[in-house]
PDB file of C-alpha atoms in Angstrom:
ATOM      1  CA  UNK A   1       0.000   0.000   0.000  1.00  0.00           C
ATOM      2  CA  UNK A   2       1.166   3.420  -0.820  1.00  0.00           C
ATOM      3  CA  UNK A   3       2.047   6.053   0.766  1.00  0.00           C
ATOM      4  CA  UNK A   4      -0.363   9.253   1.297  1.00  0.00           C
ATOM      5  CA  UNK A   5       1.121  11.885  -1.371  1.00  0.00           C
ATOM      6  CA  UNK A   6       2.456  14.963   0.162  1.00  0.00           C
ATOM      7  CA  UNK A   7       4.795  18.108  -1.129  1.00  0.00           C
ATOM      8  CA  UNK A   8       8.197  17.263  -0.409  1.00  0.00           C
ATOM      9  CA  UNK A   9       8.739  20.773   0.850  1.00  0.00           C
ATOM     10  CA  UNK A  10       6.608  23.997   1.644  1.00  0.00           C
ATOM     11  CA  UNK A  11       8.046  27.149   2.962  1.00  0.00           C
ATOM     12  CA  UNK A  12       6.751  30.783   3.758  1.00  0.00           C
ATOM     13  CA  UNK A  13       7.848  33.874   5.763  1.00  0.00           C
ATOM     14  CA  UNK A  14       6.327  34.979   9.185  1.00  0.00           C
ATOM     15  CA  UNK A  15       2.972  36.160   9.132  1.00  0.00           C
ATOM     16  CA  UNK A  16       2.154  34.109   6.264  1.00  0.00           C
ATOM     17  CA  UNK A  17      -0.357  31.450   6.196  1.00  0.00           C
ATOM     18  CA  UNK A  18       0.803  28.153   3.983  1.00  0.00           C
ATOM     19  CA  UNK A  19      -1.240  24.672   3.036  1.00  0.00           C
ATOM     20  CA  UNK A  20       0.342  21.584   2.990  1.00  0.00           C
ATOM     21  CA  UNK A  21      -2.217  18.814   0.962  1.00  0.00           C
ATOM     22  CA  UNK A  22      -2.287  14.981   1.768  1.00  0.00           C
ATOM     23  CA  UNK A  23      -3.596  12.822  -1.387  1.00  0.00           C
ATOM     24  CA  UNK A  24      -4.947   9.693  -1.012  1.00  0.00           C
ATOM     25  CA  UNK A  25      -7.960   7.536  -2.435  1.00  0.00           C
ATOM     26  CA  UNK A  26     -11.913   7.029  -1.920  1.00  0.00           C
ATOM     27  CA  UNK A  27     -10.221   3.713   0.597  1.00  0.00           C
ATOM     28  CA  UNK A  28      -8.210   6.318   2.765  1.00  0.00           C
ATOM     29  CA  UNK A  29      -8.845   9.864   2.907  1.00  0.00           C
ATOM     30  CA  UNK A  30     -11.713  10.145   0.742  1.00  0.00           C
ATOM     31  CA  UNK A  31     -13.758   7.100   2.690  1.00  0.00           C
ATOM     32  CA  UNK A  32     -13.092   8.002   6.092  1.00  0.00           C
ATOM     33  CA  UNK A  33     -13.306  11.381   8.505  1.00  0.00           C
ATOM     34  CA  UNK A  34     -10.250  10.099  10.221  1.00  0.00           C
ATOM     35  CA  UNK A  35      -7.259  12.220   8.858  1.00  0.00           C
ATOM     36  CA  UNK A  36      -4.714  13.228  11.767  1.00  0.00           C
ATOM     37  CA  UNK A  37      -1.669  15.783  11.265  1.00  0.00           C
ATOM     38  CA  UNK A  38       1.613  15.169  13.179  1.00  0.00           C
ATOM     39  CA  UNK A  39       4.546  17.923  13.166  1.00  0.00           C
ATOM     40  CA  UNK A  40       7.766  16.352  14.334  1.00  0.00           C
ATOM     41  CA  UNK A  41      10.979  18.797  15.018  1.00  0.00           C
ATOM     42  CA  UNK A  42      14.137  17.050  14.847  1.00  0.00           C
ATOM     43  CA  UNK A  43      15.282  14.802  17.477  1.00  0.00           C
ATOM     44  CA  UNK A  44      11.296  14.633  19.008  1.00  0.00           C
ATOM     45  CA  UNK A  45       8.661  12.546  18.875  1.00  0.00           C
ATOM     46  CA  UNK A  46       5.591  13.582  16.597  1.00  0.00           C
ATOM     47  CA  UNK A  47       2.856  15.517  17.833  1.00  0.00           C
ATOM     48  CA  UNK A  48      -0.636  15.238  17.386  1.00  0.00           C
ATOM     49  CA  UNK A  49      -1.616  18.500  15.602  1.00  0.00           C
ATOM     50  CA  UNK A  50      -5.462  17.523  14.046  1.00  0.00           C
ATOM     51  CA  UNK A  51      -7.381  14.654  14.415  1.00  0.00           C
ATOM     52  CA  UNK A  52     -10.670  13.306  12.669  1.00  0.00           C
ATOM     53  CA  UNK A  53      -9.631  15.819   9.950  1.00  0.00           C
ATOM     54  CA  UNK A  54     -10.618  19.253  11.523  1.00  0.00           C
ATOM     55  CA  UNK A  55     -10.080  18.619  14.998  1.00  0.00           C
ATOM     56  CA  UNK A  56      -7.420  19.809  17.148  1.00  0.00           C
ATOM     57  CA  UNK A  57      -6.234  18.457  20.364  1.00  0.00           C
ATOM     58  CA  UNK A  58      -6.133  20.617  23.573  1.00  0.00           C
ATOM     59  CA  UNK A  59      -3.039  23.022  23.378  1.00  0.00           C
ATOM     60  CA  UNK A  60      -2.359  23.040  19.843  1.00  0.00           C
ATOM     61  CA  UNK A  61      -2.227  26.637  18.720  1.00  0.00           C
ATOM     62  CA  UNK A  62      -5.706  27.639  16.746  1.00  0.00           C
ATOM     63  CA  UNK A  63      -3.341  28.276  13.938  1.00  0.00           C
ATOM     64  CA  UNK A  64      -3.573  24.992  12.926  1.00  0.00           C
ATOM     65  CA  UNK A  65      -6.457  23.886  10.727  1.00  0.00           C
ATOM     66  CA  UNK A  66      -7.688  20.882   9.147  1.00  0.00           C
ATOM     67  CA  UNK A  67     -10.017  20.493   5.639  1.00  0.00           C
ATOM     68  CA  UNK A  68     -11.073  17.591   3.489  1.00  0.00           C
ATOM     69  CA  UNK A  69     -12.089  18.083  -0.161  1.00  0.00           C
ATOM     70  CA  UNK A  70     -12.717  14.251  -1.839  1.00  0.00           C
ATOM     71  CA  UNK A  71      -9.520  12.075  -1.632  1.00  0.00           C
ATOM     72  CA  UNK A  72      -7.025  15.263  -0.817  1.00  0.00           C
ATOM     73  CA  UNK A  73      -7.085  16.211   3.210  1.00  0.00           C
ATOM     74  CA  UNK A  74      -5.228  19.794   4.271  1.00  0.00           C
ATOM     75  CA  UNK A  75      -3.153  21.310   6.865  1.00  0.00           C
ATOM     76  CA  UNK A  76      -3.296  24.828   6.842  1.00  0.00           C
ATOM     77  CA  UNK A  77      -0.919  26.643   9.301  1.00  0.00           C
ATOM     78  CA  UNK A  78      -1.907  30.883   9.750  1.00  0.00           C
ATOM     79  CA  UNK A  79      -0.086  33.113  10.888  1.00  0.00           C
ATOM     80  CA  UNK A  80       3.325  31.369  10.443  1.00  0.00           C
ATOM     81  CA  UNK A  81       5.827  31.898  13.069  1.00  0.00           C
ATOM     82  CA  UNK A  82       9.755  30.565  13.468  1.00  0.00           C
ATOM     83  CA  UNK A  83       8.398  27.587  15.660  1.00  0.00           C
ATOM     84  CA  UNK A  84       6.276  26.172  13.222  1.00  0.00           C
ATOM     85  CA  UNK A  85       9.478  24.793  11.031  1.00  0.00           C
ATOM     86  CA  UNK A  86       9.172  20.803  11.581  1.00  0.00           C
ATOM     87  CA  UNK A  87       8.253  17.745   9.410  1.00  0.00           C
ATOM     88  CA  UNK A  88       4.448  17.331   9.242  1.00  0.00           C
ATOM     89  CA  UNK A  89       2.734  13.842   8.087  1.00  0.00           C
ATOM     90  CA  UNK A  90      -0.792  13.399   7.238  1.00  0.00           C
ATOM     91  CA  UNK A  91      -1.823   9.839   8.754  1.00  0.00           C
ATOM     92  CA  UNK A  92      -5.504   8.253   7.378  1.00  0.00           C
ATOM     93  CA  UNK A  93      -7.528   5.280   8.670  1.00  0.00           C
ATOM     94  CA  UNK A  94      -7.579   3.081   5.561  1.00  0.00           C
ATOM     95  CA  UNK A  95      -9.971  -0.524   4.063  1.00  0.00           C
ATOM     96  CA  UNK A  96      -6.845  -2.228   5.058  1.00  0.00           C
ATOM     97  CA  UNK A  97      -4.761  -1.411   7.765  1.00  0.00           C
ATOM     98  CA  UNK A  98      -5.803   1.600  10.975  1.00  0.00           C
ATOM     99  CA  UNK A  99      -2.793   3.945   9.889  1.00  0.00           C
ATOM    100  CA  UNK A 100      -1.687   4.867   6.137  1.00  0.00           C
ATOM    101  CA  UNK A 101       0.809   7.815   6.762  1.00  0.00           C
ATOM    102  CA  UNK A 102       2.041  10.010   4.113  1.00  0.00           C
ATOM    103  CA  UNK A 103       5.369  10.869   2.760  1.00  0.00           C
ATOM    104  CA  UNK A 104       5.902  14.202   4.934  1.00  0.00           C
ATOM    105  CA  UNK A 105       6.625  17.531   4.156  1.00  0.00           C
ATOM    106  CA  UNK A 106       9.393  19.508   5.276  1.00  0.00           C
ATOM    107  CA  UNK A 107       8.338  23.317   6.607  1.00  0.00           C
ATOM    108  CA  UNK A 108      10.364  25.987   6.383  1.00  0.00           C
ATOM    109  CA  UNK A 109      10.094  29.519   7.070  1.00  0.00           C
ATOM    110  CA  UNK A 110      12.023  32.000   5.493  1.00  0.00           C
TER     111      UNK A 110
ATOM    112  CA  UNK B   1      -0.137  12.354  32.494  1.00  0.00           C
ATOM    113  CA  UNK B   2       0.678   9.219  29.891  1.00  0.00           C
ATOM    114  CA  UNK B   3       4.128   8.468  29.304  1.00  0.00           C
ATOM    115  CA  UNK B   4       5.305   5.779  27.219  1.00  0.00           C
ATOM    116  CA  UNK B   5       9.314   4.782  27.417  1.00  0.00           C
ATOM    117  CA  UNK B   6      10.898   2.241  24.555  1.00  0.00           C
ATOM    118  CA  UNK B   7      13.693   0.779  26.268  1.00  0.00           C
ATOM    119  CA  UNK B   8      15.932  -2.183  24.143  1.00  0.00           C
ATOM    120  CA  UNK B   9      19.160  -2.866  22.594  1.00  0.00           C
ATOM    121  CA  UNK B  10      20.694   0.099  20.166  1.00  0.00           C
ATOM    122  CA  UNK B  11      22.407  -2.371  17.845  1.00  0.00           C
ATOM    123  CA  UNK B  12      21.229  -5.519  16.462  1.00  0.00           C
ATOM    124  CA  UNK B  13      23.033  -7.533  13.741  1.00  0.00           C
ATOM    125  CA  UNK B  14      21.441  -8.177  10.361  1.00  0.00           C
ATOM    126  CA  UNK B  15      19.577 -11.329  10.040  1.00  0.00           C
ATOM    127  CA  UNK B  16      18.748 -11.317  13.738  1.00  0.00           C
ATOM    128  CA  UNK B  17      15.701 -10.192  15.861  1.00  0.00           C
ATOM    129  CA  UNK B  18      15.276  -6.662  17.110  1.00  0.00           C
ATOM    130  CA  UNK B  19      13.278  -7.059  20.557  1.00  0.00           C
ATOM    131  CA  UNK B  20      11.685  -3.478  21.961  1.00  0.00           C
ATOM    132  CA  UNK B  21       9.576  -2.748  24.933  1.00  0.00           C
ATOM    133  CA  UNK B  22       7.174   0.251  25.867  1.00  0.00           C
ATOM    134  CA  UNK B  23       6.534   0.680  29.706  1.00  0.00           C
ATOM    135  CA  UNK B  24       3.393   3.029  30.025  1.00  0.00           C
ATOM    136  CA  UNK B  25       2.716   5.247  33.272  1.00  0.00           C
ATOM    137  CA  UNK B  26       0.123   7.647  34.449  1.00  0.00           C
ATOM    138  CA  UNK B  27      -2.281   5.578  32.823  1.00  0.00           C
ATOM    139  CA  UNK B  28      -4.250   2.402  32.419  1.00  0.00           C
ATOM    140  CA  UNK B  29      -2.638  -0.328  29.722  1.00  0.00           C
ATOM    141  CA  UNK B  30      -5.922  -2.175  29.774  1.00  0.00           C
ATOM    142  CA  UNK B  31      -8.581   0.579  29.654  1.00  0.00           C
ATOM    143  CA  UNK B  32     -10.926  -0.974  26.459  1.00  0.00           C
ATOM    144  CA  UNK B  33     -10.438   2.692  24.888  1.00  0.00           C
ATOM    145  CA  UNK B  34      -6.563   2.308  23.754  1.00  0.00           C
ATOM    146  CA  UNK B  35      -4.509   0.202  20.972  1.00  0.00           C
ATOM    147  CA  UNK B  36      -0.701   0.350  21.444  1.00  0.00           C
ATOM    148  CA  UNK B  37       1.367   1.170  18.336  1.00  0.00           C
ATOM    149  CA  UNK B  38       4.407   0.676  17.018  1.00  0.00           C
ATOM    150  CA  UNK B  39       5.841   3.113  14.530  1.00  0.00           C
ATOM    151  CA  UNK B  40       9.384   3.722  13.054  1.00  0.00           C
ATOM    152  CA  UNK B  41      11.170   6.090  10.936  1.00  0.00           C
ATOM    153  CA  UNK B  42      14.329   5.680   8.950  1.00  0.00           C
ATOM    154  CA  UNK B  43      16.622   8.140   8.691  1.00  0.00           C
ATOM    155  CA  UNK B  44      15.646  11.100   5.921  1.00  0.00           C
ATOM    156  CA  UNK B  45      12.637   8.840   5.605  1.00  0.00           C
ATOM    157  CA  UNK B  46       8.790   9.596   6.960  1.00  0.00           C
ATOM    158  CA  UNK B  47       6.920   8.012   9.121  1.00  0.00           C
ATOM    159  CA  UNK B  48       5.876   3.713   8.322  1.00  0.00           C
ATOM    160  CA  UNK B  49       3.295   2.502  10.642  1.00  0.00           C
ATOM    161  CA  UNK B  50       4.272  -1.435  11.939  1.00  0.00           C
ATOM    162  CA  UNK B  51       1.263  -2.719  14.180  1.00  0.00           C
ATOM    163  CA  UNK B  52      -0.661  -2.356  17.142  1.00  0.00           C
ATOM    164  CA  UNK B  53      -2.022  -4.382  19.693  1.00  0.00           C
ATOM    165  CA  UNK B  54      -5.336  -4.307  21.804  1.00  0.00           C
ATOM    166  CA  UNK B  55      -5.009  -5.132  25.935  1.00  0.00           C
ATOM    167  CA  UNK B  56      -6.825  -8.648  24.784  1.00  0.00           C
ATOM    168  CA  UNK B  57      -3.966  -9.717  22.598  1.00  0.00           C
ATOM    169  CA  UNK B  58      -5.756  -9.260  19.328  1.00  0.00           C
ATOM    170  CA  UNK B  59      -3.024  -7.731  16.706  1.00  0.00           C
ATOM    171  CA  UNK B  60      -2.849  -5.869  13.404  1.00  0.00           C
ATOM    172  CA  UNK B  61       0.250  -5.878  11.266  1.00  0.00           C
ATOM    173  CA  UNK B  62       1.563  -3.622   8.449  1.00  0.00           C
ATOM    174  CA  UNK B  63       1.278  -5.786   5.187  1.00  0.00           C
ATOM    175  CA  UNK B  64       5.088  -5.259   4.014  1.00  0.00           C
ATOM    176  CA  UNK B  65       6.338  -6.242   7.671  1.00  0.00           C
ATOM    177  CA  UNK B  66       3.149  -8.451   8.505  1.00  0.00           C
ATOM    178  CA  UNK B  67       5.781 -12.054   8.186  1.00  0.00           C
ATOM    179  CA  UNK B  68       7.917 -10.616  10.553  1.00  0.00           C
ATOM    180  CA  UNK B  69       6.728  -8.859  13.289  1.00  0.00           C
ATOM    181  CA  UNK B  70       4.954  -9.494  16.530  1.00  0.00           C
ATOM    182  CA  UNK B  71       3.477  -7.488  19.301  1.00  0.00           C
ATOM    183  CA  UNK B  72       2.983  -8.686  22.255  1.00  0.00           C
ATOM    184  CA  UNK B  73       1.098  -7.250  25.506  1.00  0.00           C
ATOM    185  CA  UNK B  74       2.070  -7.760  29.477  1.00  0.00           C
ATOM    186  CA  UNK B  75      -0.672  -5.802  31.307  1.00  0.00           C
ATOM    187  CA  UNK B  76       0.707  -6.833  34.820  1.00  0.00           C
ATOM    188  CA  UNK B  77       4.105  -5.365  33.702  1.00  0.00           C
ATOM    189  CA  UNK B  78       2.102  -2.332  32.184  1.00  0.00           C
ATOM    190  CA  UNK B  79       4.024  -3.120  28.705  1.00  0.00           C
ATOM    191  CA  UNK B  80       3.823  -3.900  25.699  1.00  0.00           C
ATOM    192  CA  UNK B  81       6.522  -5.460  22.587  1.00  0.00           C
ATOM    193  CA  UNK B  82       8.096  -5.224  19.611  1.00  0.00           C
ATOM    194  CA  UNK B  83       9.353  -8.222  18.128  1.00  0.00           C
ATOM    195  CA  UNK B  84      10.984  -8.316  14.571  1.00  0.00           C
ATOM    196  CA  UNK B  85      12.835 -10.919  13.069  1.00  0.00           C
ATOM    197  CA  UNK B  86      15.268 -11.202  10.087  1.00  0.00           C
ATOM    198  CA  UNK B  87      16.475  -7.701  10.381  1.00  0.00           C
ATOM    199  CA  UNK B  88      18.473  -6.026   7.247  1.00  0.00           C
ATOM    200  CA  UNK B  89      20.146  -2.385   6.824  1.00  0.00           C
ATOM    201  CA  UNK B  90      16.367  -0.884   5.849  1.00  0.00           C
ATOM    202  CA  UNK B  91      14.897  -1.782   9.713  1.00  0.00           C
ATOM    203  CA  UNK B  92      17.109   0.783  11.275  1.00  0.00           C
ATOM    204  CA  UNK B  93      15.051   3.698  12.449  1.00  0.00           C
ATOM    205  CA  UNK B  94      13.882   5.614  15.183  1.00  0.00           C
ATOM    206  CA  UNK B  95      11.262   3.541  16.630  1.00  0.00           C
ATOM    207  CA  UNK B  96       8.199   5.047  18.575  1.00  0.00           C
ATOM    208  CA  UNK B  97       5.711   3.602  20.650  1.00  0.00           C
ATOM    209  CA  UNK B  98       2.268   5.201  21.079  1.00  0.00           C
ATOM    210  CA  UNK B  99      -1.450   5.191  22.052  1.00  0.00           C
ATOM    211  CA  UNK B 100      -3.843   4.886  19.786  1.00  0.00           C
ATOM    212  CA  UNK B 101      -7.408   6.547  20.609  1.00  0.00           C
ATOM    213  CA  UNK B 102     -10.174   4.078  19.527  1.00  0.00           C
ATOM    214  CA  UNK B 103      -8.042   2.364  17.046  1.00  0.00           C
ATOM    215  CA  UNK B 104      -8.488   4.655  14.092  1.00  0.00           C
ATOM    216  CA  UNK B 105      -5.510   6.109  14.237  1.00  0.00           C
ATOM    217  CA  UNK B 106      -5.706   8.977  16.453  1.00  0.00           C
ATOM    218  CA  UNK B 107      -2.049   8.300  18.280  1.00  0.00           C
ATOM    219  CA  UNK B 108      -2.353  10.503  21.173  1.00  0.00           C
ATOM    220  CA  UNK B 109       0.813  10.175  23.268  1.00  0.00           C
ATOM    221  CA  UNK B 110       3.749   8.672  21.863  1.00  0.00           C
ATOM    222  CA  UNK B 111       6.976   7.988  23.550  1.00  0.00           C
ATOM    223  CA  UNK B 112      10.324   9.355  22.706  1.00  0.00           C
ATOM    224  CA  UNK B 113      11.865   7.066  20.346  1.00  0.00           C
ATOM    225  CA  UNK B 114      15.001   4.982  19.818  1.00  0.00           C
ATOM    226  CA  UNK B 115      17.522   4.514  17.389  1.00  0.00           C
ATOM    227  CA  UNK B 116      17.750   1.189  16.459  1.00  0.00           C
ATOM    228  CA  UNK B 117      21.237   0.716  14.432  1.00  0.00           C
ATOM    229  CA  UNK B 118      21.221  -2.264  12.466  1.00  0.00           C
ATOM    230  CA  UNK B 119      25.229  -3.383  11.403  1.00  0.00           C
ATOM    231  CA  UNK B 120      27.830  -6.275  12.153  1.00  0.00           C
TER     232      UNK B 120
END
């Protein structure tokens, strides 16, 4: 099975909002409301940034958003600040196994 | 607060098993709401989920590792395994434990990882 497809890389300067996408198919993203976001800085573990694809967990900065459109789920990340530079996965609940993650995308801000 | 801790040898040689354990505090390993997960990442690589386990034993594999692996739960000990046999150079990783929320994939707490080096 696949990965989820994500950009390799986004980037964007302070202040800026940016959208990173997560592509899948109607047996992962598109079939289920259970799309999580992780951001992982070096060295840590991941952290739970969205769940059930527009949810966030308590503590995580309402900067964060999550939105579904068909088979492609999206992080969307307002008001982008120096912290915000980390690796971010999409995850999705798939027919065939509880976790699909994608490919990641590295975030940098300029 | 849930903490998870992997704990288990840095270095294994190829062709031979890597054995990991998670030891989970501040919480209940056999509250009916939680799967434990296993998760790695190679270096400049993403994320590749590996299994999970439920507190009554019953498992779920990745496909591409499903041959090799097995997870296995001690609820007394407040633990639960890794086990993953016939390792080569593309098993090392990071590997992370973590709790998954109602088994859909919503991995809530995770523990801190460990490098798992895999060489002669």
């Amino acid at each position: 099975q696949s990965a989820l497809t994500q950009p390799a890389s986004v980037s964007g300067s302070p202040g800026q909002s940016i959208t990173i996408s997560c592509t899948g198919t109607s047996s992962d993203v598109g079939g289920y409301n259970y799309v999580f976001w992780y951001q992982q800085h070096p060295g840590k573990a991941p952290k739970l940034m969205i769940y059930d694809v527009t949810n966030r967990p308590s503590g995580v900065s309402n900067r964060f958003s999550g939105s579904k459109s068909g088979n492609t789920a999206s992080l969307t990340i307002s008001g982008l600040q120096a912290e915000d530079e980390a690796d971010y996965f999409c995850s999705s609940y798939t027919s065939s196994t509880p976790v699909l993650f994608g490919g990641g995308t590295k975030l940098t801000v300029l | 607060q849930v903490q998870l801790q992997e704990s288990g040898p840095g270095l294994v040689k190829p062709s031979q098993t890597l054995s990991l354990t998670c030891s989970v505090s501040g919480g209940s390993i056999s509250s009916g709401a939680y799967y434990w997960s296993w998760i790695r990442r190679p270096a400049g690589k993403g994320l590749e989920w590996i299994g999970r386990i439920y507190t009554s034993g019953r498992t779920k594999y990745n496909p591409s590792l499903n041959s090799r692996v097995t997870i296995s739960v001690d609820t007394s000990k407040k633990q639960f395994s890794l086990r993953l046999t016939s390792v080569t150079a593309s098993d090392a990783a990071v590997y992370y434990c973590a709790r998954d929320v109602a088994g859909t994939g919503f991995l809530d707490y995770w523990g801190q990882g460990t490098l798992v080096t895999v060489s002669s």
